Amino acid sequence: MSATSSVPVPSGTRRALPAMLILVAGCVIALVTFGPRSVFGLFLLPMSQEFGWGRDVFGLAVALQNLLWGVGSPFAGAIADRFGTVRVLCCGALLYAAGLVLMAYADTPGMLHLTAGVMVGFGLSAASFNLVLAAFGKLLPDEWKSIGFGAATAAGSFGQFLFPPLSRALMDTIGWHETLIVFGAALLIVMPFSLALATRGVAAAKPGAVAAAPQQGIGAAIGEALRHPSYVMLVLGFFTCGFQLAFVTVHMPAFLVDNGMSLSVGAYTLALIGLFNILGSLTAGYLSSRVSRKWLLAWIYAGRGVAIAVFVLMPITPLSCYVFGAAMGFLWLSTVPPTSGLVMLMFGTRYMAMLYGFAFFSHQVGGFLGVWLGGTLYVATGSYTWVWWLSVALSFASAAINLPIKERPVVRVPVAA
């Protein structure tokens, strides 16, 4: 299909938006929203040193952020499914931006937890690639969906590649307070681009894999999903993804400083994760429509376990950090296209934002524990060793739990007229 292929848009719109415009707008939103939250680990040491905090204080703030991002996602998804994506994205971007700006003035643990934790967490739940993926599922033609999921994830990855060196440069030039303010202002870009993702009034599904359930309400959709064993296993497996991503994002720079590396090595390692995640996400998006998604997820999780184990066992050098960043980056968000694709396959697109939001909640519970345990166990033991090896064990557990998943639509009985 050409780049100008038309797709359905809200009723009352005279002209359909080109698919490429929708794709580009969603990718810009994913990039801008994912970038700032991927560099929080670079603020751990300067904020902790300036205010005399332990790493557990900053770790708890970002742990709350991850948890509330997950808690808010199903609700943000349900509102977007009911009232459209634009309002949710705009409100989320404003709250996210306010959280970053006020974080620059957070000089007490409570203020840090409110801004970096509560405000940014709930802001992310309403303005991140979760809603972009759901909008793509509703707006893009069938043949564009899998690559669209991969492209949105890759765009978030490019944000992670772009923002670490940008953050380091700004922090060295204008200071960490001002850097947070700049990032808050940048988030306002989300608002005009969100207009291309208007979904209110879009037909929920095309004739296809999932039998229509025109009278199914939100409660029935949630109950159907939670009674579906394959969905439950998918959600449980996604926990590990969040645990590993959040732990590495927040604690990796400090871990490397502890091992004699500079903070710049940490920034470049995070940037390499973002760079190689672009390739990994696009590859996963391409493969998701061509191979078994559950096997793809199993190989991704197992690959992460191997990469982490090798990194922890080898001497820490700049080269080993960069190799780990490249390997982990290729497997970083590559779980998202097959996971979102399985949700859409099982239940269709009508409540996709909400049902993917529940899967993402599991992801963010893992993120909460990864960040919180990282800070807490470091304060208790002076080392991150226990968390690294827990990450390895969770990798292989998630690889195993994805294998029994049945890749087929839920069976529904059509409702009589």
Short mmCIF file of N, CA and C in Angstrom, two decimals, residues 171-312:
data_model
loop_
_atom_site.label_atom_id
_atom_site.label_comp_id
_atom_site.label_asym_id
_atom_site.label_seq_id
_atom_site.Cartn_x
_atom_site.Cartn_y
_atom_site.Cartn_z
N MET A 171 23.21 19.22 30.93
CA MET A 171 23.58 19.26 32.34
C MET A 171 24.95 19.90 32.54
N ASP A 172 25.88 19.61 31.63
CA ASP A 172 27.22 20.20 31.73
C ASP A 172 27.20 21.69 31.38
N THR A 173 26.24 22.10 30.56
CA THR A 173 26.21 23.48 30.08
C THR A 173 25.36 24.40 30.95
N ILE A 174 24.14 23.95 31.25
CA ILE A 174 23.21 24.83 31.97
C ILE A 174 22.80 24.29 33.34
N GLY A 175 23.15 23.04 33.64
CA GLY A 175 22.82 22.47 34.94
C GLY A 175 21.64 21.53 34.88
N TRP A 176 21.53 20.65 35.89
CA TRP A 176 20.47 19.63 35.84
C TRP A 176 19.08 20.25 36.08
N HIS A 177 18.98 21.32 36.89
CA HIS A 177 17.68 21.95 37.11
C HIS A 177 17.09 22.45 35.78
N GLU A 178 17.90 23.20 35.05
CA GLU A 178 17.44 23.80 33.79
C GLU A 178 17.17 22.73 32.73
N THR A 179 17.93 21.63 32.78
CA THR A 179 17.71 20.54 31.82
C THR A 179 16.31 19.97 31.97
N LEU A 180 15.86 19.78 33.20
CA LEU A 180 14.51 19.28 33.43
C LEU A 180 13.45 20.25 32.89
N ILE A 181 13.69 21.54 33.04
CA ILE A 181 12.74 22.54 32.53
C ILE A 181 12.67 22.49 31.01
N VAL A 182 13.82 22.35 30.36
CA VAL A 182 13.86 22.24 28.89
C VAL A 182 13.08 21.02 28.42
N PHE A 183 13.27 19.89 29.11
CA PHE A 183 12.56 18.67 28.72
C PHE A 183 11.05 18.82 28.93
N GLY A 184 10.66 19.52 30.00
CA GLY A 184 9.24 19.76 30.23
C GLY A 184 8.62 20.58 29.11
N ALA A 185 9.33 21.60 28.66
CA ALA A 185 8.83 22.42 27.55
C ALA A 185 8.73 21.61 26.27
N ALA A 186 9.69 20.71 26.04
CA ALA A 186 9.69 19.90 24.81
C ALA A 186 8.46 19.01 24.72
N LEU A 187 7.90 18.61 25.86
CA LEU A 187 6.74 17.71 25.85
C LEU A 187 5.49 18.35 25.28
N LEU A 188 5.45 19.66 25.23
CA LEU A 188 4.27 20.33 24.68
C LEU A 188 4.09 20.06 23.19
N ILE A 189 5.15 19.54 22.54
CA ILE A 189 5.05 19.16 21.13
C ILE A 189 3.97 18.10 20.93
N VAL A 190 3.73 17.31 21.97
CA VAL A 190 2.76 16.22 21.85
C VAL A 190 1.38 16.73 21.43
N MET A 191 0.99 17.89 21.92
CA MET A 191 -0.39 18.35 21.75
C MET A 191 -0.80 18.54 20.29
N PRO A 192 -0.03 19.26 19.46
CA PRO A 192 -0.46 19.38 18.06
C PRO A 192 -0.39 18.07 17.30
N PHE A 193 0.61 17.24 17.59
CA PHE A 193 0.74 15.97 16.85
C PHE A 193 -0.37 14.99 17.23
N SER A 194 -0.94 15.14 18.42
CA SER A 194 -1.99 14.21 18.84
C SER A 194 -3.24 14.31 17.97
N LEU A 195 -3.43 15.45 17.29
CA LEU A 195 -4.63 15.63 16.47
C LEU A 195 -4.73 14.60 15.35
N ALA A 196 -3.58 14.12 14.88
CA ALA A 196 -3.59 13.12 13.81
C ALA A 196 -4.03 11.75 14.30
N LEU A 197 -4.11 11.56 15.62
CA LEU A 197 -4.47 10.25 16.17
C LEU A 197 -5.89 10.23 16.72
N ALA A 198 -6.73 11.16 16.26
CA ALA A 198 -8.12 11.20 16.72
C ALA A 198 -8.81 9.89 16.39
N THR A 199 -9.36 9.23 17.42
CA THR A 199 -9.97 7.91 17.22
C THR A 199 -11.44 7.86 17.58
N ARG A 200 -12.01 8.92 18.17
CA ARG A 200 -13.41 8.85 18.54
C ARG A 200 -14.29 8.73 17.30
N GLY A 201 -15.15 7.72 17.31
CA GLY A 201 -16.03 7.51 16.18
C GLY A 201 -15.48 6.55 15.15
N VAL A 202 -14.23 6.09 15.34
CA VAL A 202 -13.67 5.12 14.41
C VAL A 202 -14.36 3.79 14.62
N ALA A 203 -14.67 3.10 13.55
CA ALA A 203 -15.24 1.77 13.68
C ALA A 203 -14.28 0.90 14.46
N ALA A 204 -14.79 0.17 15.42
CA ALA A 204 -13.92 -0.58 16.33
C ALA A 204 -13.23 -1.74 15.66
N ALA A 205 -13.83 -2.33 14.65
CA ALA A 205 -13.20 -3.50 14.05
C ALA A 205 -13.70 -3.69 12.65
N LYS A 206 -12.87 -4.38 11.87
CA LYS A 206 -13.25 -4.76 10.52
C LYS A 206 -13.65 -6.23 10.55
N PRO A 207 -14.32 -6.70 9.51
CA PRO A 207 -14.59 -8.12 9.47
C PRO A 207 -13.28 -8.86 9.52
N GLY A 208 -13.19 -9.86 10.39
CA GLY A 208 -11.89 -10.53 10.50
C GLY A 208 -11.88 -11.58 11.57
N ALA A 209 -10.78 -11.59 12.31
CA ALA A 209 -10.48 -12.71 13.17
C ALA A 209 -11.41 -12.81 14.37
N VAL A 210 -11.75 -11.70 15.02
CA VAL A 210 -12.50 -11.76 16.26
C VAL A 210 -13.98 -11.52 15.99
N ALA A 211 -14.82 -12.41 16.47
CA ALA A 211 -16.26 -12.24 16.28
C ALA A 211 -16.72 -10.98 16.98
N ALA A 212 -17.61 -10.25 16.33
CA ALA A 212 -18.05 -8.98 16.88
C ALA A 212 -18.84 -9.18 18.16
N ALA A 213 -18.65 -8.26 19.10
CA ALA A 213 -19.42 -8.26 20.33
C ALA A 213 -19.94 -6.85 20.54
N PRO A 214 -20.93 -6.42 19.73
CA PRO A 214 -21.31 -5.02 19.69
C PRO A 214 -21.85 -4.48 21.01
N GLN A 215 -22.41 -5.37 21.88
CA GLN A 215 -22.97 -4.89 23.13
C GLN A 215 -22.05 -5.14 24.32
N GLN A 216 -20.82 -5.52 24.06
CA GLN A 216 -19.88 -5.80 25.14
C GLN A 216 -19.44 -4.49 25.79
N GLY A 217 -19.62 -4.39 27.09
CA GLY A 217 -19.18 -3.21 27.82
C GLY A 217 -17.78 -3.37 28.35
N ILE A 218 -17.29 -2.34 29.04
CA ILE A 218 -15.93 -2.37 29.56
C ILE A 218 -15.76 -3.49 30.58
N GLY A 219 -16.73 -3.64 31.49
CA GLY A 219 -16.63 -4.69 32.50
C GLY A 219 -16.58 -6.07 31.88
N ALA A 220 -17.42 -6.30 30.87
CA ALA A 220 -17.43 -7.60 30.19
C ALA A 220 -16.12 -7.85 29.47
N ALA A 221 -15.55 -6.81 28.87
CA ALA A 221 -14.27 -6.97 28.17
C ALA A 221 -13.15 -7.33 29.14
N ILE A 222 -13.15 -6.67 30.32
CA ILE A 222 -12.13 -6.99 31.32
C ILE A 222 -12.29 -8.42 31.83
N GLY A 223 -13.54 -8.79 32.13
CA GLY A 223 -13.79 -10.14 32.62
C GLY A 223 -13.39 -11.20 31.60
N GLU A 224 -13.72 -10.96 30.34
CA GLU A 224 -13.35 -11.89 29.28
C GLU A 224 -11.84 -12.07 29.21
N ALA A 225 -11.10 -10.96 29.31
CA ALA A 225 -9.65 -11.03 29.22
C ALA A 225 -9.04 -11.77 30.41
N LEU A 226 -9.53 -11.45 31.62
CA LEU A 226 -8.95 -12.05 32.82
C LEU A 226 -9.28 -13.53 32.94
N ARG A 227 -10.31 -14.00 32.24
CA ARG A 227 -10.64 -15.43 32.23
C ARG A 227 -9.92 -16.18 31.12
N HIS A 228 -9.17 -15.45 30.29
CA HIS A 228 -8.50 -16.06 29.14
C HIS A 228 -7.08 -16.44 29.54
N PRO A 229 -6.75 -17.73 29.69
CA PRO A 229 -5.43 -18.13 30.19
C PRO A 229 -4.26 -17.57 29.39
N SER A 230 -4.40 -17.51 28.09
CA SER A 230 -3.29 -17.03 27.27
C SER A 230 -3.00 -15.55 27.55
N TYR A 231 -4.05 -14.76 27.75
CA TYR A 231 -3.86 -13.35 28.07
C TYR A 231 -3.17 -13.21 29.43
N VAL A 232 -3.60 -14.02 30.41
CA VAL A 232 -2.99 -13.96 31.74
C VAL A 232 -1.51 -14.31 31.67
N MET A 233 -1.15 -15.32 30.91
CA MET A 233 0.26 -15.69 30.79
C MET A 233 1.07 -14.59 30.08
N LEU A 234 0.46 -13.98 29.08
CA LEU A 234 1.12 -12.88 28.39
C LEU A 234 1.39 -11.73 29.35
N VAL A 235 0.40 -11.41 30.17
CA VAL A 235 0.52 -10.32 31.14
C VAL A 235 1.60 -10.63 32.17
N LEU A 236 1.62 -11.86 32.68
CA LEU A 236 2.62 -12.24 33.68
C LEU A 236 4.03 -12.19 33.09
N GLY A 237 4.19 -12.62 31.85
CA GLY A 237 5.51 -12.59 31.23
C GLY A 237 6.02 -11.18 31.04
N PHE A 238 5.11 -10.24 30.82
CA PHE A 238 5.48 -8.84 30.58
C PHE A 238 6.07 -8.18 31.84
N PHE A 239 5.82 -8.78 33.00
CA PHE A 239 6.36 -8.28 34.27
C PHE A 239 7.88 -8.18 34.20
N THR A 240 8.52 -9.21 33.66
CA THR A 240 9.98 -9.25 33.59
C THR A 240 10.54 -8.12 32.75
N CYS A 241 9.87 -7.82 31.65
CA CYS A 241 10.33 -6.74 30.78
C CYS A 241 10.44 -5.43 31.55
N GLY A 242 9.40 -5.12 32.31
CA GLY A 242 9.42 -3.89 33.08
C GLY A 242 10.48 -3.89 34.17
N PHE A 243 10.65 -5.02 34.85
CA PHE A 243 11.65 -5.14 35.92
C PHE A 243 13.04 -4.80 35.37
N GLN A 244 13.39 -5.40 34.25
CA GLN A 244 14.73 -5.22 33.70
C GLN A 244 14.94 -3.83 33.14
N LEU A 245 13.97 -3.34 32.39
CA LEU A 245 14.13 -2.04 31.75
C LEU A 245 14.27 -0.92 32.78
N ALA A 246 13.41 -0.95 33.80
CA ALA A 246 13.45 0.12 34.79
C ALA A 246 14.73 0.06 35.62
N PHE A 247 15.14 -1.13 36.00
CA PHE A 247 16.37 -1.26 36.79
C PHE A 247 17.58 -0.74 36.02
N VAL A 248 17.71 -1.17 34.78
CA VAL A 248 18.88 -0.75 33.98
C VAL A 248 18.83 0.75 33.71
N THR A 249 17.66 1.27 33.35
CA THR A 249 17.55 2.70 33.02
C THR A 249 17.95 3.58 34.19
N VAL A 250 17.52 3.23 35.40
CA VAL A 250 17.76 4.10 36.55
C VAL A 250 19.11 3.84 37.21
N HIS A 251 19.48 2.57 37.36
CA HIS A 251 20.65 2.26 38.17
C HIS A 251 21.93 1.97 37.37
N MET A 252 21.82 1.79 36.06
CA MET A 252 23.00 1.48 35.26
C MET A 252 24.09 2.56 35.36
N PRO A 253 23.78 3.85 35.20
CA PRO A 253 24.85 4.85 35.30
C PRO A 253 25.57 4.81 36.64
N ALA A 254 24.83 4.70 37.75
CA ALA A 254 25.46 4.64 39.07
C ALA A 254 26.25 3.35 39.23
N PHE A 255 25.74 2.22 38.72
CA PHE A 255 26.46 0.95 38.78
C PHE A 255 27.81 1.06 38.08
N LEU A 256 27.83 1.74 36.94
CA LEU A 256 29.09 1.87 36.20
C LEU A 256 30.05 2.80 36.93
N VAL A 257 29.55 3.86 37.53
CA VAL A 257 30.42 4.74 38.32
C VAL A 257 31.03 3.96 39.48
N ASP A 258 30.24 3.11 40.13
CA ASP A 258 30.77 2.27 41.21
C ASP A 258 31.90 1.37 40.74
N ASN A 259 31.88 1.01 39.47
CA ASN A 259 32.90 0.11 38.92
C ASN A 259 33.99 0.86 38.16
N GLY A 260 34.14 2.15 38.45
CA GLY A 260 35.26 2.91 37.92
C GLY A 260 35.02 3.58 36.59
N MET A 261 33.81 3.50 36.07
CA MET A 261 33.52 4.16 34.80
C MET A 261 33.04 5.59 35.08
N SER A 262 33.09 6.43 34.06
CA SER A 262 32.58 7.79 34.20
C SER A 262 31.08 7.81 33.93
N LEU A 263 30.42 8.89 34.35
CA LEU A 263 28.99 9.02 34.10
C LEU A 263 28.71 9.09 32.60
N SER A 264 29.68 9.58 31.83
CA SER A 264 29.50 9.64 30.38
C SER A 264 29.41 8.24 29.78
N VAL A 265 30.17 7.28 30.32
CA VAL A 265 30.06 5.90 29.84
C VAL A 265 28.64 5.40 30.07
N GLY A 266 28.04 5.74 31.23
CA GLY A 266 26.66 5.37 31.48
C GLY A 266 25.71 5.99 30.47
N ALA A 267 25.94 7.27 30.16
CA ALA A 267 25.07 7.95 29.19
C ALA A 267 25.19 7.31 27.81
N TYR A 268 26.42 6.99 27.39
CA TYR A 268 26.61 6.38 26.07
C TYR A 268 26.05 4.96 26.03
N THR A 269 26.13 4.26 27.17
CA THR A 269 25.55 2.91 27.21
C THR A 269 24.04 2.98 27.03
N LEU A 270 23.38 3.92 27.72
CA LEU A 270 21.94 4.09 27.55
C LEU A 270 21.60 4.51 26.12
N ALA A 271 22.46 5.35 25.54
CA ALA A 271 22.22 5.78 24.16
C ALA A 271 22.33 4.60 23.20
N LEU A 272 23.31 3.71 23.43
CA LEU A 272 23.45 2.54 22.58
C LEU A 272 22.25 1.61 22.72
N ILE A 273 21.73 1.50 23.95
CA ILE A 273 20.51 0.70 24.13
C ILE A 273 19.39 1.27 23.24
N GLY A 274 19.24 2.60 23.27
CA GLY A 274 18.22 3.22 22.44
C GLY A 274 18.47 3.04 20.95
N LEU A 275 19.74 3.16 20.53
CA LEU A 275 20.08 3.03 19.11
C LEU A 275 19.78 1.63 18.60
N PHE A 276 20.25 0.61 19.31
CA PHE A 276 20.05 -0.75 18.84
C PHE A 276 18.62 -1.22 19.06
N ASN A 277 17.91 -0.56 19.96
CA ASN A 277 16.50 -0.88 20.13
C ASN A 277 15.69 -0.49 18.91
N ILE A 278 16.14 0.51 18.18
CA ILE A 278 15.45 0.87 16.93
C ILE A 278 15.45 -0.33 16.00
N LEU A 279 16.62 -0.92 15.81
CA LEU A 279 16.74 -2.10 14.95
C LEU A 279 15.94 -3.26 15.52
N GLY A 280 16.05 -3.47 16.84
CA GLY A 280 15.33 -4.59 17.45
C GLY A 280 13.83 -4.44 17.36
N SER A 281 13.33 -3.23 17.58
CA SER A 281 11.88 -3.01 17.53
C SER A 281 11.33 -3.17 16.12
N LEU A 282 12.04 -2.63 15.14
CA LEU A 282 11.60 -2.78 13.76
C LEU A 282 11.65 -4.24 13.32
N THR A 283 12.69 -4.95 13.75
CA THR A 283 12.80 -6.37 13.43
C THR A 283 11.66 -7.15 14.06
N ALA A 284 11.37 -6.86 15.33
CA ALA A 284 10.27 -7.55 16.02
C ALA A 284 8.93 -7.22 15.37
N GLY A 285 8.74 -5.95 14.97
CA GLY A 285 7.51 -5.58 14.29
C GLY A 285 7.34 -6.32 12.97
N TYR A 286 8.44 -6.47 12.22
CA TYR A 286 8.41 -7.20 10.95
C TYR A 286 8.10 -8.68 11.19
N LEU A 287 8.78 -9.28 12.19
CA LEU A 287 8.61 -10.71 12.43
C LEU A 287 7.27 -11.05 13.05
N SER A 288 6.65 -10.08 13.75
CA SER A 288 5.41 -10.36 14.47
C SER A 288 4.28 -10.80 13.56
N SER A 289 4.31 -10.37 12.31
CA SER A 289 3.26 -10.78 11.38
C SER A 289 3.68 -11.98 10.53
N ARG A 290 4.86 -12.53 10.82
CA ARG A 290 5.39 -13.61 9.97
C ARG A 290 5.78 -14.87 10.72
N VAL A 291 6.02 -14.78 12.01
CA VAL A 291 6.40 -15.96 12.80
C VAL A 291 5.52 -16.00 14.05
N SER A 292 5.62 -17.09 14.79
CA SER A 292 4.87 -17.24 16.03
C SER A 292 5.29 -16.17 17.03
N ARG A 293 4.33 -15.40 17.50
CA ARG A 293 4.64 -14.31 18.43
C ARG A 293 5.09 -14.86 19.79
N LYS A 294 4.50 -15.96 20.23
CA LYS A 294 4.89 -16.48 21.55
C LYS A 294 6.33 -16.99 21.52
N TRP A 295 6.74 -17.62 20.43
CA TRP A 295 8.12 -18.07 20.32
C TRP A 295 9.07 -16.89 20.19
N LEU A 296 8.64 -15.86 19.50
CA LEU A 296 9.46 -14.65 19.40
C LEU A 296 9.69 -14.06 20.79
N LEU A 297 8.64 -13.98 21.60
CA LEU A 297 8.78 -13.46 22.96
C LEU A 297 9.69 -14.35 23.80
N ALA A 298 9.54 -15.66 23.66
CA ALA A 298 10.37 -16.58 24.45
C ALA A 298 11.85 -16.39 24.13
N TRP A 299 12.18 -16.25 22.85
CA TRP A 299 13.58 -16.06 22.46
C TRP A 299 14.11 -14.71 22.94
N ILE A 300 13.26 -13.69 22.93
CA ILE A 300 13.70 -12.37 23.39
C ILE A 300 14.04 -12.41 24.88
N TYR A 301 13.15 -13.00 25.68
CA TYR A 301 13.39 -13.06 27.12
C TYR A 301 14.62 -13.91 27.44
N ALA A 302 14.75 -15.06 26.77
CA ALA A 302 15.91 -15.91 27.02
C ALA A 302 17.20 -15.20 26.61
N GLY A 303 17.15 -14.47 25.49
CA GLY A 303 18.32 -13.73 25.05
C GLY A 303 18.75 -12.67 26.05
N ARG A 304 17.78 -12.02 26.68
CA ARG A 304 18.12 -11.04 27.72
C ARG A 304 18.83 -11.70 28.89
N GLY A 305 18.34 -12.87 29.30
CA GLY A 305 18.97 -13.57 30.41
C GLY A 305 20.43 -13.89 30.13
N VAL A 306 20.70 -14.34 28.92
CA VAL A 306 22.09 -14.65 28.54
C VAL A 306 22.94 -13.37 28.53
N ALA A 307 22.41 -12.29 27.94
CA ALA A 307 23.16 -11.04 27.84
C ALA A 307 23.52 -10.49 29.22
N ILE A 308 22.56 -10.51 30.15
CA ILE A 308 22.82 -9.98 31.49
C ILE A 308 23.84 -10.84 32.22
N ALA A 309 23.69 -12.16 32.13
CA ALA A 309 24.62 -13.06 32.83
C ALA A 309 26.05 -12.86 32.33
N VAL A 310 26.23 -12.78 31.04
CA VAL A 310 27.58 -12.58 30.48
C VAL A 310 28.16 -11.25 30.94
N PHE A 311 27.35 -10.20 30.93
CA PHE A 311 27.83 -8.88 31.34
C PHE A 311 28.27 -8.86 32.80
N VAL A 312 27.48 -9.47 33.68
CA VAL A 312 27.81 -9.46 35.10
C VAL A 312 29.07 -10.29 35.38
#
